[in-house]
Structures are given as C-alpha cells and as structure tokens.
C-alpha cells in the first residue's frame, strides 16, 4: 500500500500547473459573430493565471476593462463565443455567464 501511495504521489507531482490562457474575443448571437470585444471584456494580459480565487480578477482576468456594450439576448436565443485560437486540450472547458445589469 505504501508503494502505491508513493507512486501515486510521484505521478501527481508530474502533472503541470493549470492556467487559463484562451481569449474569448467575440459573442456569437444566433449564428452571427459580433465584432471583437464589442460585447466581451477586453483585457491586456494574455496568459496570466489568477492565483487568488477571491480576487475580482478571477472572473474578469487581470488587466480587464468593461465591455463597450451589453448585448440584448431574447429568451431562447442561441449564444456562443469566438476565440482567437483553437483549444488544444483533451479535457473539458468551463465557462461562466453572469447576468448583466
């Protein structure tokens, strides 16, 4: 059992740290992409992991500013987001949407 625990700990130590590094640049509303950062918060950091989960930067990233406009989305509409590059991860992706007021 001790050998298994030691081997598992060793394998876990080989896993690299995780950091978010994809930029969602445009809103896709009912199949039509909007302009870059028209309805999406622009930010200046391209790959700066946020390590303090209680920071507002955790939801908006570092160096972010408010989106220039807020989109009006009718109930039942289809939405999506366009990225500036392809996602090259074999695992899932989590995206949070918040009500804008």
mmCIF file of C-alpha atoms in Angstrom:
data_model
loop_
_atom_site.group_PDB
_atom_site.id
_atom_site.type_symbol
_atom_site.label_atom_id
_atom_site.label_comp_id
_atom_site.label_asym_id
_atom_site.label_seq_id
_atom_site.Cartn_x
_atom_site.Cartn_y
_atom_site.Cartn_z
ATOM 1 C CA UNK A 1 0.000 0.000 0.000
ATOM 2 C CA UNK A 2 2.819 2.412 0.855
ATOM 3 C CA UNK A 3 4.355 1.738 -2.566
ATOM 4 C CA UNK A 4 1.063 2.587 -4.274
ATOM 5 C CA UNK A 5 0.695 5.860 -2.357
ATOM 6 C CA UNK A 6 4.285 6.822 -3.149
ATOM 7 C CA UNK A 7 3.800 6.005 -6.842
ATOM 8 C CA UNK A 8 0.526 7.966 -6.967
ATOM 9 C CA UNK A 9 2.165 10.969 -5.281
ATOM 10 C CA UNK A 10 5.018 10.810 -7.773
ATOM 11 C CA UNK A 11 2.629 10.729 -10.738
ATOM 12 C CA UNK A 12 0.586 13.641 -9.372
ATOM 13 C CA UNK A 13 3.799 15.650 -8.980
ATOM 14 C CA UNK A 14 4.427 15.221 -12.710
ATOM 15 C CA UNK A 15 1.141 16.936 -13.631
ATOM 16 C CA UNK A 16 1.863 20.545 -14.646
ATOM 17 C CA UNK A 17 0.120 23.507 -13.046
ATOM 18 C CA UNK A 18 -3.077 24.528 -14.788
ATOM 19 C CA UNK A 19 -3.610 28.039 -16.089
ATOM 20 C CA UNK A 20 -6.274 29.532 -18.294
ATOM 21 C CA UNK A 21 -4.928 31.028 -21.466
ATOM 22 C CA UNK A 22 -7.657 31.312 -24.040
ATOM 23 C CA UNK A 23 -9.193 34.606 -25.060
ATOM 24 C CA UNK A 24 -12.864 34.725 -25.977
ATOM 25 C CA UNK A 25 -12.963 37.747 -28.264
ATOM 26 C CA UNK A 26 -16.463 37.852 -29.771
ATOM 27 C CA UNK A 27 -20.037 36.993 -28.894
ATOM 28 C CA UNK A 28 -21.897 34.754 -31.351
ATOM 29 C CA UNK A 29 -25.601 35.551 -31.252
ATOM 30 C CA UNK A 30 -27.984 33.359 -33.259
ATOM 31 C CA UNK A 31 -25.122 32.237 -35.514
ATOM 32 C CA UNK A 32 -23.687 35.708 -36.232
ATOM 33 C CA UNK A 33 -20.361 36.743 -34.687
ATOM 34 C CA UNK A 34 -20.142 40.295 -33.352
ATOM 35 C CA UNK A 35 -17.053 42.497 -33.535
ATOM 36 C CA UNK A 36 -14.066 41.674 -31.357
ATOM 37 C CA UNK A 37 -14.568 42.905 -27.781
ATOM 38 C CA UNK A 38 -17.839 44.608 -28.713
ATOM 39 C CA UNK A 39 -19.741 42.609 -26.064
ATOM 40 C CA UNK A 40 -16.783 40.877 -24.388
ATOM 41 C CA UNK A 41 -14.495 42.389 -21.756
ATOM 42 C CA UNK A 42 -11.146 43.323 -23.318
ATOM 43 C CA UNK A 43 -8.026 42.611 -21.304
ATOM 44 C CA UNK A 44 -4.325 43.170 -21.701
ATOM 45 C CA UNK A 45 -2.882 40.012 -20.170
ATOM 46 C CA UNK A 46 -2.667 37.054 -22.495
ATOM 47 C CA UNK A 47 -1.688 34.243 -20.146
ATOM 48 C CA UNK A 48 -1.531 35.376 -16.567
ATOM 49 C CA UNK A 49 -3.040 32.817 -14.252
ATOM 50 C CA UNK A 50 -5.000 34.330 -11.388
ATOM 51 C CA UNK A 51 -3.996 32.579 -8.186
ATOM 52 C CA UNK A 52 -6.267 34.409 -5.710
ATOM 53 C CA UNK A 53 -9.756 32.927 -6.168
ATOM 54 C CA UNK A 54 -11.294 35.685 -4.026
ATOM 55 C CA UNK A 55 -10.000 38.391 -6.389
ATOM 56 C CA UNK A 56 -12.296 40.064 -8.929
ATOM 57 C CA UNK A 57 -9.590 39.230 -11.467
ATOM 58 C CA UNK A 58 -10.671 35.591 -11.116
ATOM 59 C CA UNK A 59 -13.843 36.326 -13.082
ATOM 60 C CA UNK A 60 -12.564 39.089 -15.348
ATOM 61 C CA UNK A 61 -8.841 38.284 -15.647
ATOM 62 C CA UNK A 62 -6.087 40.754 -14.881
ATOM 63 C CA UNK A 63 -5.945 43.937 -16.901
ATOM 64 C CA UNK A 64 -9.605 43.773 -17.926
ATOM 65 C CA UNK A 65 -11.992 46.625 -18.535
ATOM 66 C CA UNK A 66 -15.769 46.699 -19.004
ATOM 67 C CA UNK A 67 -17.164 45.629 -22.363
ATOM 68 C CA UNK A 68 -18.076 48.626 -24.548
ATOM 69 C CA UNK A 69 -21.653 47.393 -24.993
ATOM 70 C CA UNK A 70 -24.139 44.970 -23.424
ATOM 71 C CA UNK A 71 -25.974 42.688 -25.848
ATOM 72 C CA UNK A 72 -29.715 42.204 -25.592
ATOM 73 C CA UNK A 73 -30.450 38.483 -25.867
ATOM 74 C CA UNK A 74 -34.008 37.242 -26.199
ATOM 75 C CA UNK A 75 -35.139 34.123 -24.355
ATOM 76 C CA UNK A 76 -34.484 31.050 -26.477
ATOM 77 C CA UNK A 77 -31.644 32.651 -28.434
ATOM 78 C CA UNK A 78 -28.524 30.656 -29.193
ATOM 79 C CA UNK A 79 -25.277 32.178 -27.982
ATOM 80 C CA UNK A 80 -21.624 31.245 -28.248
ATOM 81 C CA UNK A 81 -18.182 32.776 -28.065
ATOM 82 C CA UNK A 82 -15.419 33.027 -30.639
ATOM 83 C CA UNK A 83 -11.797 32.507 -29.651
ATOM 84 C CA UNK A 84 -8.656 33.959 -31.164
ATOM 85 C CA UNK A 85 -7.144 30.466 -31.419
ATOM 86 C CA UNK A 86 -8.146 26.823 -31.319
ATOM 87 C CA UNK A 87 -8.395 24.960 -27.997
ATOM 88 C CA UNK A 88 -5.706 22.292 -27.783
ATOM 89 C CA UNK A 89 -6.725 20.497 -24.602
ATOM 90 C CA UNK A 90 -8.065 16.971 -24.378
ATOM 91 C CA UNK A 91 -10.100 17.871 -21.295
ATOM 92 C CA UNK A 92 -13.229 19.923 -20.762
ATOM 93 C CA UNK A 93 -13.702 23.653 -20.617
ATOM 94 C CA UNK A 94 -15.712 25.606 -18.058
ATOM 95 C CA UNK A 95 -17.309 28.931 -18.922
ATOM 96 C CA UNK A 96 -19.410 31.044 -16.572
ATOM 97 C CA UNK A 97 -22.057 33.542 -17.676
ATOM 98 C CA UNK A 98 -23.321 36.199 -15.310
ATOM 99 C CA UNK A 99 -26.425 38.345 -15.503
ATOM 100 C CA UNK A 100 -25.504 41.844 -16.649
ATOM 101 C CA UNK A 101 -27.474 44.714 -15.206
#
